[in-house]
Amino acid sequence: LAKTTQPISMDSYEGQEVNITCSHNNIATNDYITWYQQFPSQGPRFIIQGYKTKVTNEVASLFIPADRKSSTLSLPRVSLSDTAVYYCLVGDMNSGNTPLVFGKGTRLSVIA
Amino acid sequence: DTAVSQTPKYLVTQMGNDKSIKCEQNLGHDTMYWYKQDSKKFLKIMFSYNNKELIINETVPNRFSPKSPDKAHLNLHINSLELGDSAVYFCASKPRYRLAGAETQYFGPGTRLLVL
């Protein structure tokens, strides 16, 4: 699976928009980009997934440039409850049994 | 109506003991996994099962043995526990795959193992 690089940590105040960028220079044609969120003492939880351009759901937006070598997770108006570790993953999820390869993630701390 | 459940949630035991962690998913998924998250919060795949068949076995000591009695269950048995086995163990499941696009994994709440 393509290796990803993302910031170790980020801080934000409540109500601000948070953008977390992930680099994946070796992304392959069949690879999707997936973001997971992990709260303390819980398992990772799927946030959003995309292949190209922009994807938006009720939780976040995912921006993917044309070359797909990076992606940006955007969290609008964060609250204290968004404090978590956010993982960017890249891989060919259609290959059947490919496990997820988690990097170290970005620890987001939301401050009141 | 928990999708992926694990028992126990906490497990404290002595070195050298044998213990098991159970995982059950009620999502009808074909593939199940075990991950280990160590003290540095690095999440690593251990095993992957597809319809009760072992598909992936990463570099894990032989003391760890997964067992899948049916496709809804994937248990993890650990023999001769060592201090370094202390970690949080997560079970996960996903559908086999779908051609329309990528799918996601669903994680259990984790089992916190502490070996003394």
Coordinates of C-alpha atoms in Angstrom, one line a residue:
Chain A
L1 CA 0.0 0.0 0.0
A2 CA 1.1 3.6 -0.7
K3 CA 2.9 5.2 2.2
T4 CA 1.3 8.3 3.6
T5 CA 2.7 11.3 5.4
Q6 CA 0.7 13.6 7.6
P7 CA 1.4 16.0 10.5
I8 CA 1.9 14.5 13.9
S9 CA -0.3 16.9 15.6
M10 CA -2.5 20.0 15.2
D11 CA -4.3 22.4 17.5
S12 CA -7.4 24.3 16.8
Y13 CA -10.0 26.5 18.6
E14 CA -13.6 25.5 18.7
G15 CA -15.6 26.8 15.8
Q16 CA -12.7 26.9 13.3
E17 CA -12.3 24.9 10.2
V18 CA -9.5 22.4 10.3
N19 CA -7.6 21.1 7.3
I20 CA -5.4 18.1 7.6
T21 CA -3.2 17.3 4.6
C22 CA -1.9 13.9 3.7
S23 CA 0.9 13.2 1.2
H24 CA 0.8 10.0 -0.8
N25 CA 3.3 10.5 -3.7
N26 CA 3.3 6.8 -4.7
I27 CA -0.5 6.4 -5.0
A28 CA -1.5 3.8 -7.6
T29 CA -4.2 4.0 -10.2
N30 CA -6.6 1.7 -8.3
D31 CA -5.9 3.2 -4.9
Y32 CA -8.6 5.0 -2.9
I33 CA -8.0 7.6 -0.2
T34 CA -9.7 6.9 3.1
W35 CA -9.7 8.8 6.4
Y36 CA -10.4 7.2 9.8
Q37 CA -11.0 8.9 13.1
Q38 CA -10.0 7.4 16.5
F39 CA -11.2 8.7 19.8
P40 CA -9.3 7.8 23.0
S41 CA -10.2 4.3 24.1
Q42 CA -12.2 3.5 21.0
G43 CA -11.5 1.7 17.7
P44 CA -11.0 3.7 14.5
R45 CA -14.1 4.9 12.7
F46 CA -14.5 5.6 9.0
I47 CA -15.0 9.3 8.2
I48 CA -14.8 9.7 4.4
Q49 CA -13.4 8.1 1.3
G50 CA -12.6 9.4 -2.2
Y51 CA -10.8 8.7 -5.4
K52 CA -10.5 12.1 -7.0
T53 CA -11.8 15.7 -6.9
K54 CA -14.0 16.5 -3.9
V55 CA -16.2 14.3 -1.6
T56 CA -18.5 15.7 1.1
N57 CA -20.6 14.0 3.7
E58 CA -22.2 15.1 6.9
V59 CA -19.0 14.9 8.8
A60 CA -16.2 16.2 6.6
S61 CA -15.0 17.1 3.1
L62 CA -12.2 15.5 1.2
F63 CA -10.3 17.4 -1.4
I64 CA -8.1 15.5 -3.8
P65 CA -6.1 17.4 -6.5
A66 CA -5.8 16.1 -10.1
D67 CA -2.5 14.4 -9.5
R68 CA -3.8 12.6 -6.4
K69 CA -0.5 12.8 -4.7
S70 CA -2.0 14.4 -1.7
S71 CA -5.4 14.9 -0.1
T72 CA -6.9 17.3 2.5
L73 CA -9.5 16.4 5.1
S74 CA -11.5 19.4 6.0
L75 CA -13.5 19.5 9.2
P76 CA -15.9 22.4 9.4
R77 CA -16.4 24.3 12.6
V78 CA -14.7 21.8 15.0
S79 CA -15.9 21.2 18.5
L80 CA -14.2 19.8 21.5
S81 CA -15.6 16.4 20.6
D82 CA -13.6 16.3 17.4
T83 CA -10.4 15.9 19.5
A84 CA -9.1 12.6 18.1
V85 CA -6.4 11.0 16.0
Y86 CA -7.1 11.2 12.3
Y87 CA -5.5 8.6 10.0
C88 CA -5.1 8.9 6.2
L89 CA -4.9 5.6 4.4
V90 CA -4.3 4.8 0.7
G91 CA -4.8 1.4 -0.9
D92 CA -6.6 -0.7 -3.5
M93 CA -9.6 -1.5 -1.4
N94 CA -11.1 -3.6 -4.3
S95 CA -8.4 -6.2 -4.0
G96 CA -10.5 -8.2 -1.6
N97 CA -8.5 -8.9 1.5
T98 CA -6.2 -6.0 1.6
P99 CA -5.8 -4.9 5.2
L100 CA -5.6 -1.3 6.2
V101 CA -2.1 0.0 6.8
F102 CA -2.3 2.7 9.4
G103 CA 0.4 5.4 9.8
K104 CA 0.9 7.4 13.0
G105 CA -2.0 9.7 12.2
T106 CA -2.6 13.3 13.1
R107 CA -3.5 14.1 16.7
L108 CA -6.0 16.9 16.6
S109 CA -6.6 18.9 19.8
V110 CA -9.5 21.2 19.9
I111 CA -9.3 23.9 22.5
A112 CA -12.2 25.9 23.9
Chain B
D1 CA -27.2 -3.9 18.1
T2 CA -23.5 -3.5 18.3
A3 CA -21.8 -4.2 14.9
V4 CA -18.5 -5.5 16.1
S5 CA -18.1 -6.6 19.7
Q6 CA -15.2 -7.8 21.7
T7 CA -14.8 -9.4 25.1
P8 CA -13.4 -8.8 27.5
K9 CA -12.9 -5.0 27.4
Y10 CA -10.1 -5.2 29.9
L11 CA -7.7 -8.1 30.6
V12 CA -5.1 -8.0 33.3
T13 CA -3.0 -11.1 33.7
Q14 CA 0.4 -12.5 34.8
M15 CA 3.3 -13.3 32.5
G16 CA 3.2 -16.9 31.2
N17 CA -0.6 -17.2 31.3
D18 CA -2.7 -18.2 28.4
K19 CA -5.7 -16.0 27.5
S20 CA -8.3 -15.5 24.8
I21 CA -10.1 -12.5 23.3
K22 CA -13.4 -13.0 21.5
C23 CA -14.8 -11.0 18.6
E24 CA -18.2 -11.2 17.0
Q25 CA -19.7 -9.2 14.2
N26 CA -23.4 -9.1 13.2
L27 CA -22.9 -7.3 9.9
G28 CA -22.7 -10.4 7.8
H29 CA -19.2 -9.5 6.7
D30 CA -16.9 -12.1 5.1
T31 CA -13.6 -10.8 6.3
M32 CA -12.4 -10.2 9.8
Y33 CA -9.1 -8.8 11.2
W34 CA -7.1 -8.5 14.3
Y35 CA -5.0 -5.4 14.9
K36 CA -2.6 -4.5 17.7
Q37 CA -2.2 -0.9 18.9
D38 CA 0.9 -0.5 21.1
S39 CA 1.7 2.2 23.7
K40 CA 2.9 4.5 20.9
K41 CA -0.6 4.2 19.4
F42 CA 0.7 2.6 16.2
L43 CA -2.0 0.3 14.8
K44 CA -0.7 -2.8 13.1
I45 CA -2.5 -5.7 11.3
M46 CA -1.9 -9.1 12.8
F47 CA -4.3 -11.5 11.0
S48 CA -7.0 -11.5 8.4
Y49 CA -9.6 -14.2 7.9
N50 CA -12.0 -14.6 5.0
N51 CA -14.9 -16.9 5.5
K52 CA -13.1 -18.8 8.3
E53 CA -9.9 -19.1 6.2
L54 CA -6.6 -17.4 7.2
I55 CA -5.6 -15.0 4.5
I56 CA -3.0 -12.8 6.1
N57 CA -0.6 -13.6 8.9
E58 CA 1.8 -10.8 9.5
T59 CA 5.0 -11.3 11.5
V60 CA 3.4 -12.4 14.7
P61 CA 4.8 -14.8 17.2
N62 CA 3.4 -18.3 17.1
R63 CA 2.1 -17.7 20.6
F64 CA -0.8 -15.9 18.9
S65 CA -3.3 -18.1 17.3
P66 CA -6.5 -16.9 15.7
K67 CA -9.5 -19.2 15.5
S68 CA -12.7 -18.7 13.5
P69 CA -15.5 -21.1 14.4
D70 CA -17.7 -19.4 11.8
K71 CA -17.6 -16.3 9.7
A72 CA -19.2 -14.1 12.4
H73 CA -16.5 -14.9 15.0
L74 CA -12.8 -14.5 15.1
N75 CA -11.1 -15.2 18.4
L76 CA -7.5 -14.6 19.4
H77 CA -5.7 -17.0 21.7
I78 CA -2.4 -16.0 23.2
N79 CA -0.1 -18.5 24.9
S80 CA 2.6 -17.8 27.4
L81 CA 1.9 -14.1 27.6
E82 CA 4.9 -11.7 27.8
L83 CA 5.2 -8.1 29.0
G84 CA 5.5 -6.9 25.4
D85 CA 2.1 -8.2 24.6
S86 CA 0.5 -5.4 26.6
A87 CA -1.5 -3.4 24.1
V88 CA -4.9 -2.7 22.8
Y89 CA -6.2 -5.4 20.5
F90 CA -8.9 -4.4 17.9
C91 CA -11.1 -6.7 15.9
A92 CA -12.5 -5.4 12.6
S93 CA -14.6 -6.7 9.8
K94 CA -15.6 -5.7 6.3
P95 CA -17.5 -7.1 3.3
R96 CA -15.5 -9.2 1.0
Y97 CA -15.3 -6.5 -1.6
R98 CA -17.6 -4.7 -4.0
L99 CA -16.8 -3.7 -7.5
A100 CA -18.6 -0.3 -7.3
G101 CA -15.9 1.2 -5.1
A102 CA -13.9 0.7 -2.0
E103 CA -15.4 -0.3 1.2
T104 CA -14.6 0.4 4.8
Q105 CA -13.7 -1.6 7.8
Y106 CA -15.7 -1.6 11.0
F107 CA -13.7 -1.8 14.2
G108 CA -14.7 -3.2 17.6
P109 CA -14.2 -1.2 20.9
G110 CA -10.9 -2.9 21.6
T111 CA -9.5 -5.1 24.4
R112 CA -7.0 -3.6 26.7
L113 CA -4.5 -6.2 27.7
L114 CA -2.0 -5.6 30.5
V115 CA 0.5 -8.3 31.3
L116 CA 2.2 -8.0 34.7

